[in-house]
Amino acid sequence: MEFSYIILEKEDKIAIITLNRPPMNPISIELVKEINEAIDIIKEDHSIRAVIITGSGDRAFAAGADVNVFKGENPERMRELARVGQRL
């Protein structure tokens, strides 16, 4: 599967999910959805015994939420976005 905001790799029995929004890897709803999709893929591969989540670049693992997502959003949409992140 092709992702836009993460990289999913497998080395032996280890899956590696790399957040790929350098330089600070801000967390967006799209990135969270891709992580959830990657986890679904990993769950189906019974050979995987561990998962490493890391960030690309050399400045930060993840800077936190991408505040640009919040511009113009209504409160109900913001609650829905928070629930998606909490489920992850």
Short mmCIF file of N, CA, C and O in Angstrom, two decimals:
data_model
loop_
_atom_site.label_atom_id
_atom_site.label_comp_id
_atom_site.label_asym_id
_atom_site.label_seq_id
_atom_site.Cartn_x
_atom_site.Cartn_y
_atom_site.Cartn_z
N MET A 1 0.84 -1.19 0.00
CA MET A 1 0.00 0.00 0.00
C MET A 1 0.88 1.24 0.00
O MET A 1 1.90 1.29 0.68
N GLU A 2 0.47 2.22 -0.74
CA GLU A 2 1.19 3.49 -0.85
C GLU A 2 0.63 4.51 0.15
O GLU A 2 -0.58 4.68 0.25
N PHE A 3 1.50 5.14 0.90
CA PHE A 3 1.10 6.16 1.88
C PHE A 3 1.71 7.50 1.49
O PHE A 3 2.77 7.55 0.86
N SER A 4 1.07 8.59 1.91
CA SER A 4 1.57 9.93 1.64
C SER A 4 2.33 10.53 2.82
O SER A 4 3.22 11.35 2.63
N TYR A 5 1.95 10.15 4.05
CA TYR A 5 2.48 10.81 5.24
C TYR A 5 3.28 9.90 6.17
O TYR A 5 3.83 10.37 7.16
N ILE A 6 3.31 8.61 5.86
CA ILE A 6 4.12 7.68 6.65
C ILE A 6 4.86 6.74 5.70
O ILE A 6 4.53 6.66 4.52
N ILE A 7 5.83 6.06 6.25
CA ILE A 7 6.53 4.99 5.55
C ILE A 7 6.35 3.74 6.40
O ILE A 7 6.60 3.77 7.61
N LEU A 8 5.90 2.65 5.80
CA LEU A 8 5.75 1.38 6.50
C LEU A 8 6.76 0.40 5.93
O LEU A 8 6.78 0.14 4.72
N GLU A 9 7.63 -0.11 6.81
CA GLU A 9 8.65 -1.07 6.40
C GLU A 9 8.59 -2.28 7.33
O GLU A 9 8.08 -2.18 8.45
N LYS A 10 9.12 -3.38 6.86
CA LYS A 10 9.21 -4.58 7.68
C LYS A 10 10.63 -5.12 7.59
O LYS A 10 11.18 -5.27 6.50
N GLU A 11 11.22 -5.35 8.75
CA GLU A 11 12.56 -5.94 8.84
C GLU A 11 12.46 -7.14 9.77
O GLU A 11 12.20 -6.97 10.96
N ASP A 12 12.63 -8.32 9.22
CA ASP A 12 12.47 -9.56 9.97
C ASP A 12 11.08 -9.60 10.59
O ASP A 12 10.10 -9.54 9.88
N LYS A 13 10.99 -9.60 11.91
CA LYS A 13 9.70 -9.67 12.59
C LYS A 13 9.28 -8.32 13.18
O LYS A 13 8.42 -8.26 14.05
N ILE A 14 9.89 -7.25 12.67
CA ILE A 14 9.63 -5.91 13.19
C ILE A 14 9.03 -5.03 12.10
O ILE A 14 9.57 -4.94 10.99
N ALA A 15 7.93 -4.37 12.43
CA ALA A 15 7.35 -3.37 11.52
C ALA A 15 7.83 -2.00 11.99
O ALA A 15 7.89 -1.74 13.19
N ILE A 16 8.18 -1.14 11.03
CA ILE A 16 8.63 0.21 11.36
C ILE A 16 7.71 1.19 10.65
O ILE A 16 7.59 1.18 9.43
N ILE A 17 7.06 2.04 11.45
CA ILE A 17 6.21 3.11 10.93
C ILE A 17 6.99 4.40 11.13
O ILE A 17 7.31 4.77 12.27
N THR A 18 7.29 5.10 10.04
CA THR A 18 8.02 6.36 10.11
C THR A 18 7.10 7.50 9.73
O THR A 18 6.54 7.51 8.63
N LEU A 19 6.91 8.46 10.65
CA LEU A 19 6.15 9.66 10.33
C LEU A 19 6.98 10.43 9.32
O LEU A 19 8.17 10.68 9.55
N ASN A 20 6.39 10.81 8.21
CA ASN A 20 7.16 11.40 7.11
C ASN A 20 6.59 12.74 6.68
O ASN A 20 6.10 12.90 5.57
N ARG A 21 6.64 13.71 7.61
CA ARG A 21 6.24 15.09 7.32
C ARG A 21 7.33 16.02 7.86
O ARG A 21 7.09 16.82 8.77
N PRO A 22 8.56 15.88 7.34
CA PRO A 22 9.66 16.67 7.88
C PRO A 22 9.44 18.17 7.64
O PRO A 22 8.67 18.53 6.76
N PRO A 23 10.08 19.02 8.41
CA PRO A 23 11.13 18.66 9.36
C PRO A 23 10.61 18.31 10.76
O PRO A 23 11.33 17.69 11.53
N MET A 24 9.36 18.65 11.11
CA MET A 24 8.89 18.46 12.48
C MET A 24 7.81 17.38 12.62
O MET A 24 7.36 17.10 13.71
N ASN A 25 7.36 16.80 11.51
CA ASN A 25 6.37 15.72 11.52
C ASN A 25 5.10 16.07 12.30
O ASN A 25 4.68 15.33 13.18
N PRO A 26 4.45 17.22 11.99
CA PRO A 26 3.22 17.56 12.69
C PRO A 26 2.13 16.51 12.40
O PRO A 26 2.06 15.97 11.30
N ILE A 27 1.32 16.25 13.40
CA ILE A 27 0.31 15.20 13.30
C ILE A 27 -0.99 15.80 12.75
O ILE A 27 -1.58 16.68 13.35
N SER A 28 -1.39 15.30 11.60
CA SER A 28 -2.63 15.73 10.96
C SER A 28 -3.61 14.57 10.98
O SER A 28 -3.23 13.43 11.25
N ILE A 29 -4.85 14.84 10.69
CA ILE A 29 -5.86 13.78 10.65
C ILE A 29 -5.49 12.75 9.58
O ILE A 29 -5.68 11.55 9.77
N GLU A 30 -4.94 13.20 8.46
CA GLU A 30 -4.54 12.27 7.40
C GLU A 30 -3.43 11.35 7.88
O GLU A 30 -3.42 10.15 7.58
N LEU A 31 -2.46 11.91 8.61
CA LEU A 31 -1.37 11.10 9.13
C LEU A 31 -1.91 10.06 10.11
O LEU A 31 -1.53 8.89 10.05
N VAL A 32 -2.82 10.44 10.99
CA VAL A 32 -3.40 9.50 11.95
C VAL A 32 -4.16 8.39 11.22
O VAL A 32 -4.04 7.21 11.57
N LYS A 33 -4.90 8.75 10.19
CA LYS A 33 -5.62 7.73 9.42
C LYS A 33 -4.66 6.75 8.76
O LYS A 33 -4.91 5.55 8.74
N GLU A 34 -3.53 7.26 8.24
CA GLU A 34 -2.55 6.37 7.63
C GLU A 34 -1.90 5.45 8.66
O GLU A 34 -1.65 4.28 8.37
N ILE A 35 -1.65 5.96 9.86
CA ILE A 35 -1.10 5.10 10.91
C ILE A 35 -2.09 3.99 11.23
O ILE A 35 -1.72 2.83 11.37
N ASN A 36 -3.38 4.35 11.34
CA ASN A 36 -4.40 3.34 11.60
C ASN A 36 -4.44 2.29 10.49
O ASN A 36 -4.57 1.09 10.77
N GLU A 37 -4.32 2.72 9.23
CA GLU A 37 -4.30 1.77 8.11
C GLU A 37 -3.08 0.86 8.20
O GLU A 37 -3.18 -0.36 7.96
N ALA A 38 -1.93 1.44 8.56
CA ALA A 38 -0.71 0.64 8.70
C ALA A 38 -0.87 -0.39 9.82
O ALA A 38 -0.46 -1.55 9.67
N ILE A 39 -1.48 0.00 10.91
CA ILE A 39 -1.70 -0.93 12.02
C ILE A 39 -2.62 -2.06 11.58
O ILE A 39 -2.39 -3.23 11.95
N ASP A 40 -3.63 -1.75 10.79
CA ASP A 40 -4.50 -2.81 10.27
C ASP A 40 -3.71 -3.81 9.43
O ASP A 40 -3.91 -5.03 9.52
N ILE A 41 -2.80 -3.30 8.61
CA ILE A 41 -1.94 -4.17 7.79
C ILE A 41 -1.06 -5.03 8.69
O ILE A 41 -0.91 -6.24 8.48
N ILE A 42 -0.48 -4.41 9.70
CA ILE A 42 0.42 -5.12 10.62
C ILE A 42 -0.34 -6.23 11.36
O ILE A 42 0.19 -7.33 11.55
N LYS A 43 -1.57 -5.94 11.77
CA LYS A 43 -2.37 -6.95 12.50
C LYS A 43 -2.58 -8.21 11.68
O LYS A 43 -2.67 -9.31 12.23
N GLU A 44 -2.64 -8.06 10.36
CA GLU A 44 -2.88 -9.21 9.48
C GLU A 44 -1.63 -10.05 9.26
O GLU A 44 -1.72 -11.19 8.82
N ASP A 45 -0.46 -9.48 9.53
CA ASP A 45 0.81 -10.18 9.34
C ASP A 45 1.24 -10.81 10.66
O ASP A 45 1.83 -10.14 11.51
N HIS A 46 0.93 -12.07 10.85
CA HIS A 46 1.18 -12.73 12.12
C HIS A 46 2.66 -13.01 12.37
O HIS A 46 3.02 -13.47 13.47
N SER A 47 3.52 -12.70 11.40
CA SER A 47 4.95 -12.87 11.62
C SER A 47 5.55 -11.68 12.38
O SER A 47 6.63 -11.79 12.94
N ILE A 48 4.86 -10.55 12.40
CA ILE A 48 5.37 -9.35 13.06
C ILE A 48 5.17 -9.48 14.57
O ILE A 48 4.08 -9.77 15.05
N ARG A 49 6.25 -9.24 15.31
CA ARG A 49 6.24 -9.37 16.76
C ARG A 49 6.43 -8.04 17.48
O ARG A 49 6.23 -7.96 18.69
N ALA A 50 6.84 -7.00 16.78
CA ALA A 50 7.07 -5.70 17.41
C ALA A 50 6.85 -4.60 16.37
O ALA A 50 6.99 -4.83 15.17
N VAL A 51 6.50 -3.42 16.88
CA VAL A 51 6.31 -2.25 16.01
C VAL A 51 7.12 -1.10 16.59
O VAL A 51 7.05 -0.83 17.79
N ILE A 52 7.87 -0.45 15.73
CA ILE A 52 8.62 0.75 16.10
C ILE A 52 7.97 1.92 15.37
O ILE A 52 7.75 1.85 14.16
N ILE A 53 7.67 2.99 16.11
CA ILE A 53 7.16 4.22 15.48
C ILE A 53 8.23 5.28 15.67
O ILE A 53 8.66 5.54 16.80
N THR A 54 8.65 5.88 14.57
CA THR A 54 9.73 6.86 14.59
C THR A 54 9.36 8.02 13.68
O THR A 54 8.35 7.98 12.99
N GLY A 55 10.18 9.05 13.67
CA GLY A 55 9.94 10.21 12.81
C GLY A 55 11.09 10.44 11.86
O GLY A 55 12.24 10.16 12.20
N SER A 56 10.79 10.95 10.67
CA SER A 56 11.85 11.27 9.71
C SER A 56 12.48 12.60 10.09
O SER A 56 11.94 13.38 10.88
N GLY A 57 13.62 12.86 9.50
CA GLY A 57 14.33 14.10 9.79
C GLY A 57 15.11 14.01 11.09
O GLY A 57 15.11 12.99 11.76
N ASP A 58 15.75 15.11 11.45
CA ASP A 58 16.59 15.09 12.63
C ASP A 58 16.18 16.14 13.67
O ASP A 58 16.89 16.40 14.62
N ARG A 59 15.00 16.75 13.49
CA ARG A 59 14.58 17.80 14.42
C ARG A 59 13.60 17.34 15.48
O ARG A 59 13.64 17.83 16.61
N ALA A 60 12.69 16.42 15.13
CA ALA A 60 11.68 16.01 16.11
C ALA A 60 11.04 14.70 15.69
O ALA A 60 10.92 14.41 14.50
N PHE A 61 10.65 13.91 16.68
CA PHE A 61 9.84 12.72 16.40
C PHE A 61 8.51 13.20 15.83
O PHE A 61 8.10 12.78 14.75
N ALA A 62 7.82 14.06 16.56
CA ALA A 62 6.58 14.69 16.11
C ALA A 62 6.38 15.96 16.91
O ALA A 62 6.54 15.95 18.13
N ALA A 63 6.04 17.02 16.23
CA ALA A 63 5.89 18.32 16.89
C ALA A 63 4.57 18.45 17.63
O ALA A 63 4.36 19.42 18.33
N GLY A 64 3.69 17.48 17.48
CA GLY A 64 2.35 17.59 18.07
C GLY A 64 1.34 17.81 16.96
O GLY A 64 1.63 17.61 15.79
N ALA A 65 0.17 18.25 17.36
CA ALA A 65 -0.91 18.43 16.39
C ALA A 65 -0.58 19.53 15.39
O ALA A 65 0.03 20.55 15.73
N ASP A 66 -0.97 19.32 14.14
CA ASP A 66 -0.82 20.32 13.09
C ASP A 66 -1.92 21.36 13.29
O ASP A 66 -3.07 21.14 12.95
N VAL A 67 -1.57 22.50 13.89
CA VAL A 67 -2.58 23.51 14.24
C VAL A 67 -3.28 24.10 13.02
O VAL A 67 -4.37 24.66 13.15
N ASN A 68 -2.69 23.96 11.85
CA ASN A 68 -3.36 24.45 10.64
C ASN A 68 -4.67 23.71 10.39
O ASN A 68 -5.57 24.23 9.73
N VAL A 69 -4.80 22.50 10.93
CA VAL A 69 -6.01 21.70 10.78
C VAL A 69 -7.19 22.37 11.49
O VAL A 69 -8.33 22.24 11.08
N PHE A 70 -6.90 23.13 12.55
CA PHE A 70 -7.96 23.69 13.37
C PHE A 70 -8.61 24.94 12.78
O PHE A 70 -9.70 25.32 13.20
N LYS A 71 -7.98 25.57 11.82
CA LYS A 71 -8.50 26.81 11.24
C LYS A 71 -9.88 26.58 10.62
O LYS A 71 -10.04 25.74 9.74
N GLY A 72 -10.87 27.31 11.10
CA GLY A 72 -12.19 27.28 10.51
C GLY A 72 -13.02 26.04 10.84
O GLY A 72 -14.10 25.88 10.29
N GLU A 73 -12.53 25.16 11.70
CA GLU A 73 -13.28 23.95 12.04
C GLU A 73 -14.31 24.27 13.13
O GLU A 73 -14.05 25.04 14.03
N ASN A 74 -15.46 23.61 13.03
CA ASN A 74 -16.47 23.80 14.07
C ASN A 74 -16.17 22.85 15.24
O ASN A 74 -15.44 21.87 15.09
N PRO A 75 -16.75 23.12 16.41
CA PRO A 75 -16.45 22.32 17.60
C PRO A 75 -16.77 20.83 17.44
O PRO A 75 -16.01 19.98 17.93
N GLU A 76 -17.86 20.49 16.76
CA GLU A 76 -18.20 19.07 16.61
C GLU A 76 -17.15 18.35 15.76
O GLU A 76 -16.74 17.24 16.06
N ARG A 77 -16.69 18.99 14.71
CA ARG A 77 -15.63 18.40 13.88
C ARG A 77 -14.35 18.23 14.69
O ARG A 77 -13.65 17.23 14.55
N MET A 78 -14.05 19.20 15.54
CA MET A 78 -12.85 19.11 16.37
C MET A 78 -12.96 17.93 17.35
O MET A 78 -11.98 17.22 17.57
N ARG A 79 -14.14 17.69 17.91
CA ARG A 79 -14.33 16.53 18.79
C ARG A 79 -14.12 15.23 18.02
O ARG A 79 -13.51 14.29 18.53
N GLU A 80 -14.62 15.20 16.80
CA GLU A 80 -14.46 14.00 15.97
C GLU A 80 -12.98 13.75 15.67
O GLU A 80 -12.49 12.63 15.76
N LEU A 81 -12.24 14.81 15.36
CA LEU A 81 -10.81 14.67 15.11
C LEU A 81 -10.09 14.17 16.36
O LEU A 81 -9.20 13.31 16.28
N ALA A 82 -10.48 14.68 17.52
CA ALA A 82 -9.87 14.24 18.77
C ALA A 82 -10.14 12.77 19.03
O ALA A 82 -9.26 12.02 19.47
N ARG A 83 -11.36 12.31 18.73
CA ARG A 83 -11.71 10.90 18.93
C ARG A 83 -10.88 9.99 18.03
O ARG A 83 -10.43 8.92 18.47
N VAL A 84 -10.65 10.41 16.79
CA VAL A 84 -9.82 9.61 15.88
C VAL A 84 -8.41 9.46 16.45
O VAL A 84 -7.84 8.37 16.48
N GLY A 85 -7.84 10.55 16.96
CA GLY A 85 -6.52 10.50 17.56
C GLY A 85 -6.48 9.65 18.81
O GLY A 85 -5.54 8.90 19.04
N GLN A 86 -7.52 9.74 19.62
CA GLN A 86 -7.57 8.95 20.86
C GLN A 86 -7.67 7.47 20.56
O GLN A 86 -7.07 6.65 21.25
N ARG A 87 -8.43 7.11 19.53
CA ARG A 87 -8.55 5.68 19.15
C ARG A 87 -7.19 5.12 18.75
O ARG A 87 -6.88 3.97 19.00
N LEU A 88 -6.39 5.96 18.09
CA LEU A 88 -5.07 5.51 17.68
C LEU A 88 -4.25 5.15 18.89
O LEU A 88 -3.62 4.15 18.98
#
